Short mmCIF file of C-alpha atoms in Angstrom, two decimals:
data_model
loop_
_atom_site.label_atom_id
_atom_site.label_comp_id
_atom_site.label_asym_id
_atom_site.label_seq_id
_atom_site.Cartn_x
_atom_site.Cartn_y
_atom_site.Cartn_z
CA MET A 1 -57.38 56.00 34.55
CA LYS A 2 -58.41 52.99 32.55
CA ASN A 3 -56.00 50.40 31.22
CA SER A 4 -55.36 51.44 27.63
CA LYS A 5 -54.32 48.00 26.39
CA VAL A 6 -54.98 47.64 22.68
CA THR A 7 -56.40 44.33 21.57
CA PHE A 8 -56.41 43.00 18.07
CA PRO A 9 -59.16 40.85 16.67
CA LEU A 10 -58.37 37.18 16.15
CA SER A 11 -58.55 37.55 12.38
CA ARG A 12 -55.80 40.16 12.45
CA LYS A 13 -53.59 37.91 14.62
CA ILE A 14 -54.09 35.02 12.23
CA ALA A 15 -53.26 37.22 9.24
CA VAL A 16 -50.00 38.37 10.87
CA MET A 17 -49.08 34.77 11.68
CA VAL A 18 -49.81 33.62 8.13
CA ILE A 19 -47.65 36.44 6.72
CA ALA A 20 -44.82 35.60 9.16
CA ILE A 21 -44.98 31.90 8.25
CA ALA A 22 -45.03 32.78 4.53
CA ILE A 23 -41.93 34.96 4.94
CA ILE A 24 -40.08 32.25 6.88
CA LEU A 25 -41.09 29.54 4.40
CA SER A 26 -40.09 31.72 1.44
CA THR A 27 -36.70 32.41 3.00
CA VAL A 28 -36.08 28.71 3.61
CA LEU A 29 -37.15 27.77 0.08
CA ILE A 30 -34.98 30.47 -1.50
CA ALA A 31 -31.98 29.33 0.56
CA ALA A 32 -32.58 25.68 -0.39
CA PHE A 33 -33.02 26.52 -4.08
CA THR A 34 -29.88 28.66 -4.07
CA GLU A 35 -27.83 25.88 -2.50
CA HIS A 36 -29.24 23.33 -4.96
CA TYR A 37 -28.45 25.61 -7.91
CA ARG A 38 -24.92 26.27 -6.58
CA GLN A 39 -24.29 22.52 -6.25
CA GLU A 40 -25.64 21.87 -9.76
CA MET A 41 -23.29 24.50 -11.15
CA ILE A 42 -20.31 22.99 -9.31
CA ASP A 43 -21.27 19.53 -10.61
CA ASP A 44 -21.44 20.90 -14.17
CA PHE A 45 -18.02 22.55 -13.81
CA GLU A 46 -16.58 19.31 -12.41
CA ARG A 47 -17.89 17.28 -15.36
CA MET A 48 -16.64 19.83 -17.88
CA ALA A 49 -13.19 20.09 -16.28
CA MET A 50 -12.76 16.31 -16.10
CA ASP A 51 -13.91 15.92 -19.72
CA VAL A 52 -11.42 18.57 -20.86
CA ALA A 53 -8.62 16.89 -18.89
CA ALA A 54 -9.51 13.43 -20.27
CA ILE A 55 -9.47 14.68 -23.85
CA ALA A 56 -6.19 16.54 -23.28
CA ALA A 57 -4.67 13.34 -21.89
CA THR A 58 -5.05 11.68 -25.28
CA GLN A 59 -2.35 14.01 -26.66
CA LEU A 60 0.31 12.97 -24.14
CA ASN A 61 2.91 10.23 -23.86
CA PRO A 62 3.32 9.74 -20.09
CA ASP A 63 6.22 7.32 -20.66
CA LYS A 64 8.37 10.31 -21.60
CA PHE A 65 7.64 12.45 -18.52
CA PRO A 66 10.72 11.22 -16.57
CA THR A 67 12.96 12.05 -19.55
CA TYR A 68 11.47 15.53 -19.88
CA LEU A 69 11.92 16.20 -16.17
CA ASP A 70 15.46 14.75 -16.06
CA THR A 71 16.80 16.51 -19.15
CA GLY A 72 14.58 19.57 -19.56
CA VAL A 73 14.63 18.87 -23.30
CA LYS A 74 11.44 19.50 -25.25
CA ASP A 75 11.51 17.15 -28.22
CA GLU A 76 9.22 17.22 -31.26
CA GLU A 77 6.61 15.05 -29.54
CA TYR A 78 6.58 17.42 -26.54
CA GLN A 79 6.23 20.47 -28.79
CA TYR A 80 3.36 18.89 -30.72
CA ALA A 81 1.51 17.92 -27.51
CA PHE A 82 2.09 21.41 -26.10
CA GLU A 83 0.60 23.03 -29.23
CA GLN A 84 -2.42 20.71 -29.17
CA LEU A 85 -3.07 21.32 -25.47
CA SER A 86 -2.65 25.08 -25.92
CA LYS A 87 -5.24 25.13 -28.71
CA PHE A 88 -7.53 22.92 -26.69
CA ARG A 89 -7.22 25.13 -23.57
CA GLU A 90 -8.30 28.11 -25.62
CA SER A 91 -11.18 26.38 -27.40
CA ALA A 92 -12.45 24.73 -24.20
CA ASP A 93 -12.39 28.14 -22.52
CA VAL A 94 -10.64 26.98 -19.36
CA GLU A 95 -8.26 29.22 -17.49
CA TYR A 96 -5.33 26.82 -17.08
CA LEU A 97 -4.42 23.44 -18.53
CA TYR A 98 -1.19 21.82 -17.38
CA VAL A 99 0.56 18.50 -16.75
CA VAL A 100 2.13 17.66 -13.40
CA VAL A 101 3.94 14.76 -11.78
CA PRO A 102 3.24 14.52 -8.05
CA LYS A 103 6.07 13.53 -5.71
CA PRO A 104 5.70 12.94 -1.95
CA ASP A 105 6.51 16.51 -0.91
CA GLU A 106 6.06 18.55 -4.07
CA VAL A 107 4.59 18.64 -7.53
CA TRP A 108 6.71 18.84 -10.70
CA TYR A 109 5.48 20.59 -13.83
CA VAL A 110 5.86 18.86 -17.20
CA MET A 111 3.80 21.29 -19.23
CA ASP A 112 1.85 24.51 -18.68
CA THR A 113 -0.20 26.04 -21.48
CA ASP A 114 -0.66 29.41 -19.80
CA PRO A 115 -0.03 31.92 -22.63
CA THR A 116 1.00 34.70 -20.24
CA GLU A 117 4.30 35.50 -18.59
CA GLY A 118 3.10 33.38 -15.66
CA GLN A 119 3.66 30.15 -17.59
CA ILE A 120 5.38 27.58 -15.39
CA PRO A 121 8.47 26.09 -17.07
CA LEU A 122 9.22 22.40 -17.61
CA GLY A 123 10.88 20.99 -14.50
CA TYR A 124 9.64 23.63 -12.08
CA HIS A 125 8.61 22.11 -8.76
CA GLN A 126 6.96 23.45 -5.65
CA PRO A 127 5.38 22.18 -2.44
CA TYR A 128 1.68 21.39 -2.56
CA TYR A 129 -0.66 24.24 -1.83
CA GLU A 130 -2.06 24.03 1.68
CA GLY A 131 -5.55 22.70 2.28
CA GLU A 132 -7.17 20.19 -0.05
CA PHE A 133 -4.15 20.02 -2.37
CA ALA A 134 -1.84 18.90 0.44
CA LYS A 135 -4.51 16.56 1.83
CA ASN A 136 -4.65 14.76 -1.54
CA ALA A 137 -0.87 14.58 -2.11
CA GLU A 138 -0.48 10.94 -1.05
CA ARG A 139 -3.40 9.87 -3.22
CA MET A 140 -1.97 11.78 -6.18
CA VAL A 141 1.45 10.14 -5.76
CA ARG A 142 -0.33 6.77 -5.96
CA GLY A 143 -2.11 7.92 -9.14
CA GLU A 144 -5.61 7.73 -7.69
CA ARG A 145 -8.57 9.69 -8.97
CA ILE A 146 -9.36 12.66 -6.77
CA LYS A 147 -12.46 14.76 -6.61
CA PRO A 148 -12.02 18.22 -8.15
CA ILE A 149 -10.85 20.75 -5.59
CA VAL A 150 -12.76 23.98 -5.09
CA SER A 151 -10.93 26.72 -3.26
CA ASN A 152 -11.76 30.30 -2.43
CA GLU A 153 -8.55 31.41 -0.80
CA GLU A 154 -5.62 33.00 -2.59
CA TYR A 155 -7.08 33.33 -6.11
CA GLY A 156 -10.79 33.66 -5.42
CA TRP A 157 -13.16 30.88 -6.53
CA LEU A 158 -11.14 28.26 -8.37
CA MET A 159 -11.89 24.67 -9.34
CA SER A 160 -8.96 22.38 -10.07
CA ALA A 161 -9.65 19.01 -11.68
CA TYR A 162 -6.97 16.35 -12.09
CA TYR A 163 -7.14 13.49 -14.56
CA PRO A 164 -4.73 10.65 -13.72
CA LEU A 165 -2.24 9.48 -16.34
CA GLN A 166 -0.55 6.09 -16.54
CA THR A 167 2.53 4.80 -18.29
CA SER A 168 2.14 2.10 -20.94
CA SER A 169 2.85 -0.45 -18.18
CA GLY A 170 0.01 0.92 -16.03
CA ASP A 171 2.10 2.78 -13.45
CA PRO A 172 1.05 6.25 -12.22
CA ALA A 173 2.69 8.92 -14.38
CA GLY A 174 1.09 12.22 -13.42
CA TYR A 175 -2.03 14.27 -14.02
CA VAL A 176 -3.56 16.61 -16.51
CA GLY A 177 -4.75 19.56 -14.46
CA VAL A 178 -7.55 21.90 -15.49
CA ASP A 179 -8.37 25.07 -13.57
CA ILE A 180 -11.63 26.94 -14.01
CA LEU A 181 -12.16 30.37 -12.51
#
């Protein structure tokens, strides 16, 4: 019996190699383009969230945050700022817009414009969420700018941007937070 080994002509081998290389190259290019597009979208969301937070900050008087947190009293200035931020949250089409004061072990809420029953009341405080939130706690207490945080854990994809606020004397006062789903 003869050896029945099938041989392919060189042209066929080259064609198969070219097709294989084209498939590999296409896969790499698609993956690179997808990653580039994903990063561009995240960058756009970061810019939008920080712009929204910066504009919202213009409606606030950070000097009064300690009084609000100590007394729980919402004066006329608080009510006006709350109404403005609520309208702005809706028109900017962001999921959440809120004001917090970071402390070493927890964050205190000054204002939350969530129109649902989930609205967080003035004076509510809680430990930092694990992960990037907790890692940035010390920087937030010092009033530093932090890069927007993207998380995929408990609530699905969520970007949280924090715009630092200062008192009239330049001391850290808190942050305007903007969450985009």
